[in-house]
């Protein structure tokens, strides 16, 4: 069975109550349940992690190459700052898809640049929770 690593970056544990006008009212638990439903249908395994700590995300990506067929990642605020996560994704040897709930290009200027996009297979953003579901489907199609 193929296995996919799902990574949620900083502050995404707050989804549901965090800036609902931007991110909606769906909780991370509900997003994860939706991802698991797709995974069951497609007969793939999911390992889901959320971390607020850049180094933990780098470690998880660093180990992923030998354990997973692909990575679905919402790097959250690290999208705009983390050379370390970008380098880890570039080195991991498996395809990754970047997702965002919001359309970062419609937001503050500092959010409009992703350091991650150049090293992933593709990016899906702006569709709320559907960005995650579309991202997982796209990753599975790719594999
Ligand atoms: C986000 C967008 C980022 O700019 C922000 O820091 C997040 C969430 C999104 O899913 O829209 O935490 O990645």
PDB file of C-alpha atoms and ligand atoms in Angstrom:
ATOM      1  CA  UNK A   1       0.000   0.000   0.000  1.00  0.00           C
ATOM      2  CA  UNK A   2       1.320   3.469  -0.931  1.00  0.00           C
ATOM      3  CA  UNK A   3       1.883   5.817   1.983  1.00  0.00           C
ATOM      4  CA  UNK A   4       1.577   9.607   1.925  1.00  0.00           C
ATOM      5  CA  UNK A   5       2.953  12.022   4.514  1.00  0.00           C
ATOM      6  CA  UNK A   6       0.671  14.986   5.242  1.00  0.00           C
ATOM      7  CA  UNK A   7       2.326  17.949   6.980  1.00  0.00           C
ATOM      8  CA  UNK A   8       0.454  20.869   8.520  1.00  0.00           C
ATOM      9  CA  UNK A   9       2.659  23.803   9.508  1.00  0.00           C
ATOM     10  CA  UNK A  10       2.425  26.370  12.299  1.00  0.00           C
ATOM     11  CA  UNK A  11      -0.863  27.619  13.733  1.00  0.00           C
ATOM     12  CA  UNK A  12      -2.954  25.242  11.659  1.00  0.00           C
ATOM     13  CA  UNK A  13      -3.927  23.429  14.875  1.00  0.00           C
ATOM     14  CA  UNK A  14      -6.056  26.549  15.494  1.00  0.00           C
ATOM     15  CA  UNK A  15      -8.198  26.129  12.385  1.00  0.00           C
ATOM     16  CA  UNK A  16     -11.872  26.462  13.189  1.00  0.00           C
ATOM     17  CA  UNK A  17     -11.365  29.505  15.390  1.00  0.00           C
ATOM     18  CA  UNK A  18      -8.326  31.143  13.748  1.00  0.00           C
ATOM     19  CA  UNK A  19      -9.308  34.140  11.581  1.00  0.00           C
ATOM     20  CA  UNK A  20     -12.440  32.414  10.262  1.00  0.00           C
ATOM     21  CA  UNK A  21     -13.010  35.161   7.690  1.00  0.00           C
ATOM     22  CA  UNK A  22      -9.751  34.060   6.043  1.00  0.00           C
ATOM     23  CA  UNK A  23      -9.511  30.340   6.856  1.00  0.00           C
ATOM     24  CA  UNK A  24     -13.139  29.295   7.421  1.00  0.00           C
ATOM     25  CA  UNK A  25     -14.621  27.369  10.336  1.00  0.00           C
ATOM     26  CA  UNK A  26     -13.484  23.858   9.498  1.00  0.00           C
ATOM     27  CA  UNK A  27     -11.168  22.358  12.124  1.00  0.00           C
ATOM     28  CA  UNK A  28      -7.912  20.525  11.455  1.00  0.00           C
ATOM     29  CA  UNK A  29      -9.552  17.365  12.787  1.00  0.00           C
ATOM     30  CA  UNK A  30     -12.301  17.695  10.175  1.00  0.00           C
ATOM     31  CA  UNK A  31      -9.749  18.314   7.401  1.00  0.00           C
ATOM     32  CA  UNK A  32      -7.826  15.226   8.477  1.00  0.00           C
ATOM     33  CA  UNK A  33     -11.015  13.148   8.504  1.00  0.00           C
ATOM     34  CA  UNK A  34     -11.745  14.315   4.940  1.00  0.00           C
ATOM     35  CA  UNK A  35      -8.214  13.384   3.845  1.00  0.00           C
ATOM     36  CA  UNK A  36      -8.529   9.943   5.475  1.00  0.00           C
ATOM     37  CA  UNK A  37     -11.798   9.376   3.619  1.00  0.00           C
ATOM     38  CA  UNK A  38     -10.098  10.041   0.270  1.00  0.00           C
ATOM     39  CA  UNK A  39      -7.160   7.836   1.295  1.00  0.00           C
ATOM     40  CA  UNK A  40      -9.467   4.934   2.187  1.00  0.00           C
ATOM     41  CA  UNK A  41     -11.267   5.245  -1.141  1.00  0.00           C
ATOM     42  CA  UNK A  42      -7.968   5.327  -3.045  1.00  0.00           C
ATOM     43  CA  UNK A  43      -6.461   2.591  -0.864  1.00  0.00           C
ATOM     44  CA  UNK A  44      -3.434   4.548   0.314  1.00  0.00           C
ATOM     45  CA  UNK A  45      -2.148   5.063   3.843  1.00  0.00           C
ATOM     46  CA  UNK A  46      -1.793   8.536   5.390  1.00  0.00           C
ATOM     47  CA  UNK A  47       0.493   9.688   8.175  1.00  0.00           C
ATOM     48  CA  UNK A  48      -0.538  13.148   9.336  1.00  0.00           C
ATOM     49  CA  UNK A  49       1.632  15.504  11.374  1.00  0.00           C
ATOM     50  CA  UNK A  50       1.160  19.084  12.546  1.00  0.00           C
ATOM     51  CA  UNK A  51       4.042  21.077  13.976  1.00  0.00           C
ATOM     52  CA  UNK A  52       4.772  24.643  14.945  1.00  0.00           C
ATOM     53  CA  UNK A  53       8.485  23.886  14.941  1.00  0.00           C
ATOM     54  CA  UNK A  54      10.464  24.348  11.731  1.00  0.00           C
ATOM     55  CA  UNK A  55      13.124  21.775  12.672  1.00  0.00           C
ATOM     56  CA  UNK A  56      10.517  19.084  13.317  1.00  0.00           C
ATOM     57  CA  UNK A  57       9.067  19.653   9.863  1.00  0.00           C
ATOM     58  CA  UNK A  58      12.573  19.490   8.343  1.00  0.00           C
ATOM     59  CA  UNK A  59      13.197  16.207  10.224  1.00  0.00           C
ATOM     60  CA  UNK A  60       9.899  14.702   9.042  1.00  0.00           C
ATOM     61  CA  UNK A  61      10.653  15.582   5.404  1.00  0.00           C
ATOM     62  CA  UNK A  62      14.210  14.301   5.761  1.00  0.00           C
ATOM     63  CA  UNK A  63      12.986  10.848   6.770  1.00  0.00           C
ATOM     64  CA  UNK A  64      10.129  10.769   4.264  1.00  0.00           C
ATOM     65  CA  UNK A  65      12.118   9.645   1.214  1.00  0.00           C
ATOM     66  CA  UNK A  66      12.569   6.109   2.522  1.00  0.00           C
ATOM     67  CA  UNK A  67       9.097   5.758   4.069  1.00  0.00           C
ATOM     68  CA  UNK A  68       6.574   7.559   1.871  1.00  0.00           C
ATOM     69  CA  UNK A  69       5.678   7.824  -1.817  1.00  0.00           C
ATOM     70  CA  UNK A  70       4.796  11.522  -1.624  1.00  0.00           C
ATOM     71  CA  UNK A  71       4.203  14.531   0.594  1.00  0.00           C
ATOM     72  CA  UNK A  72       1.206  16.847   0.902  1.00  0.00           C
ATOM     73  CA  UNK A  73       2.238  19.994   2.756  1.00  0.00           C
ATOM     74  CA  UNK A  74       0.708  23.229   3.949  1.00  0.00           C
ATOM     75  CA  UNK A  75       3.859  24.966   5.202  1.00  0.00           C
ATOM     76  CA  UNK A  76       1.703  27.839   6.558  1.00  0.00           C
ATOM     77  CA  UNK A  77       3.853  30.827   7.619  1.00  0.00           C
ATOM     78  CA  UNK A  78       7.062  28.903   6.816  1.00  0.00           C
ATOM     79  CA  UNK A  79       6.012  29.099   3.158  1.00  0.00           C
ATOM     80  CA  UNK A  80       7.357  32.613   3.105  1.00  0.00           C
ATOM     81  CA  UNK A  81      10.457  32.237   5.265  1.00  0.00           C
ATOM     82  CA  UNK A  82      11.892  28.727   5.374  1.00  0.00           C
ATOM     83  CA  UNK A  83      14.900  27.953   3.212  1.00  0.00           C
ATOM     84  CA  UNK A  84      15.363  24.864   5.438  1.00  0.00           C
ATOM     85  CA  UNK A  85      11.963  23.376   4.529  1.00  0.00           C
ATOM     86  CA  UNK A  86      12.516  24.229   0.881  1.00  0.00           C
ATOM     87  CA  UNK A  87      15.926  22.499   0.905  1.00  0.00           C
ATOM     88  CA  UNK A  88      14.469  19.452   2.673  1.00  0.00           C
ATOM     89  CA  UNK A  89      11.741  19.125   0.029  1.00  0.00           C
ATOM     90  CA  UNK A  90      14.260  19.561  -2.784  1.00  0.00           C
ATOM     91  CA  UNK A  91      16.400  16.781  -1.293  1.00  0.00           C
ATOM     92  CA  UNK A  92      13.737  14.289  -0.203  1.00  0.00           C
ATOM     93  CA  UNK A  93      13.496  12.412  -3.492  1.00  0.00           C
ATOM     94  CA  UNK A  94       9.707  12.034  -3.530  1.00  0.00           C
ATOM     95  CA  UNK A  95       7.121  14.349  -5.117  1.00  0.00           C
ATOM     96  CA  UNK A  96       5.381  16.949  -2.970  1.00  0.00           C
ATOM     97  CA  UNK A  97       2.275  19.067  -3.430  1.00  0.00           C
ATOM     98  CA  UNK A  98       1.920  22.419  -1.617  1.00  0.00           C
ATOM     99  CA  UNK A  99      -1.512  23.546  -0.502  1.00  0.00           C
ATOM    100  CA  UNK A 100      -2.969  26.688   1.052  1.00  0.00           C
ATOM    101  CA  UNK A 101      -6.473  27.404   2.240  1.00  0.00           C
ATOM    102  CA  UNK A 102      -6.233  31.039   1.143  1.00  0.00           C
ATOM    103  CA  UNK A 103      -4.960  32.478  -2.124  1.00  0.00           C
ATOM    104  CA  UNK A 104      -1.639  33.904  -0.949  1.00  0.00           C
ATOM    105  CA  UNK A 105      -1.416  36.136  -4.031  1.00  0.00           C
ATOM    106  CA  UNK A 106      -4.517  38.073  -2.921  1.00  0.00           C
ATOM    107  CA  UNK A 107      -3.093  38.777   0.553  1.00  0.00           C
ATOM    108  CA  UNK A 108      -0.389  40.924   2.161  1.00  0.00           C
ATOM    109  CA  UNK A 109       2.730  41.462   0.084  1.00  0.00           C
ATOM    110  CA  UNK A 110       4.916  39.396   2.453  1.00  0.00           C
ATOM    111  CA  UNK A 111       2.701  36.346   1.799  1.00  0.00           C
ATOM    112  CA  UNK A 112       2.821  36.620  -1.956  1.00  0.00           C
ATOM    113  CA  UNK A 113       6.156  34.838  -2.284  1.00  0.00           C
ATOM    114  CA  UNK A 114       6.449  31.106  -1.644  1.00  0.00           C
ATOM    115  CA  UNK A 115       9.958  29.724  -1.158  1.00  0.00           C
ATOM    116  CA  UNK A 116       8.370  26.278  -1.445  1.00  0.00           C
ATOM    117  CA  UNK A 117       6.600  26.452  -4.825  1.00  0.00           C
ATOM    118  CA  UNK A 118       9.767  26.112  -6.979  1.00  0.00           C
ATOM    119  CA  UNK A 119      10.633  22.728  -5.426  1.00  0.00           C
ATOM    120  CA  UNK A 120       7.221  21.017  -5.439  1.00  0.00           C
ATOM    121  CA  UNK A 121       5.327  19.350  -8.239  1.00  0.00           C
ATOM    122  CA  UNK A 122       2.461  21.820  -7.950  1.00  0.00           C
ATOM    123  CA  UNK A 123       0.586  24.191  -5.668  1.00  0.00           C
ATOM    124  CA  UNK A 124      -3.144  24.409  -4.988  1.00  0.00           C
ATOM    125  CA  UNK A 125      -4.475  27.435  -3.129  1.00  0.00           C
ATOM    126  CA  UNK A 126      -7.521  29.544  -2.533  1.00  0.00           C
ATOM    127  CA  UNK A 127     -10.163  26.815  -2.329  1.00  0.00           C
ATOM    128  CA  UNK A 128     -10.362  26.554   1.452  1.00  0.00           C
ATOM    129  CA  UNK A 129     -10.401  22.959   2.672  1.00  0.00           C
ATOM    130  CA  UNK A 130     -10.892  21.782  -0.909  1.00  0.00           C
ATOM    131  CA  UNK A 131      -7.275  22.843  -1.559  1.00  0.00           C
ATOM    132  CA  UNK A 132      -6.218  19.939   0.663  1.00  0.00           C
ATOM    133  CA  UNK A 133      -8.551  17.444  -0.986  1.00  0.00           C
ATOM    134  CA  UNK A 134      -7.641  18.538  -4.516  1.00  0.00           C
ATOM    135  CA  UNK A 135      -3.968  18.467  -3.513  1.00  0.00           C
ATOM    136  CA  UNK A 136      -4.184  14.896  -2.262  1.00  0.00           C
ATOM    137  CA  UNK A 137      -6.047  13.751  -5.388  1.00  0.00           C
ATOM    138  CA  UNK A 138      -3.442  15.481  -7.582  1.00  0.00           C
ATOM    139  CA  UNK A 139      -0.584  13.867  -5.695  1.00  0.00           C
ATOM    140  CA  UNK A 140      -2.192  10.428  -5.998  1.00  0.00           C
ATOM    141  CA  UNK A 141      -2.803  10.934  -9.733  1.00  0.00           C
ATOM    142  CA  UNK A 142       0.854  11.780 -10.107  1.00  0.00           C
ATOM    143  CA  UNK A 143       1.921   8.600  -8.350  1.00  0.00           C
TER     144      UNK A 143
HETATM  145  C1  LIG B   1      -1.692  29.544   4.741  1.00  0.00           C
HETATM  146  C2  LIG B   1      -1.243  30.916   4.237  1.00  0.00           C
HETATM  147  C3  LIG B   1      -0.041  31.435   5.011  1.00  0.00           C
HETATM  148  O1  LIG B   1       0.341  32.726   4.553  1.00  0.00           O
HETATM  149  C4  LIG B   1      -0.356  31.550   6.490  1.00  0.00           C
HETATM  150  O2  LIG B   1       0.779  31.940   7.222  1.00  0.00           O
HETATM  151  C5  LIG B   1      -0.966  30.312   7.050  1.00  0.00           C
HETATM  152  C6  LIG B   1      -1.928  29.566   6.252  1.00  0.00           C
HETATM  153  C7  LIG B   1      -2.993  29.061   4.081  1.00  0.00           C
HETATM  154  O3  LIG B   1      -3.292  27.867   4.186  1.00  0.00           O
HETATM  155  O4  LIG B   1      -3.726  29.861   3.495  1.00  0.00           O
HETATM  156  O5  LIG B   1      -0.743  29.974   8.210  1.00  0.00           O
HETATM  157  O6  LIG B   1      -0.679  28.592   4.436  1.00  0.00           O
END
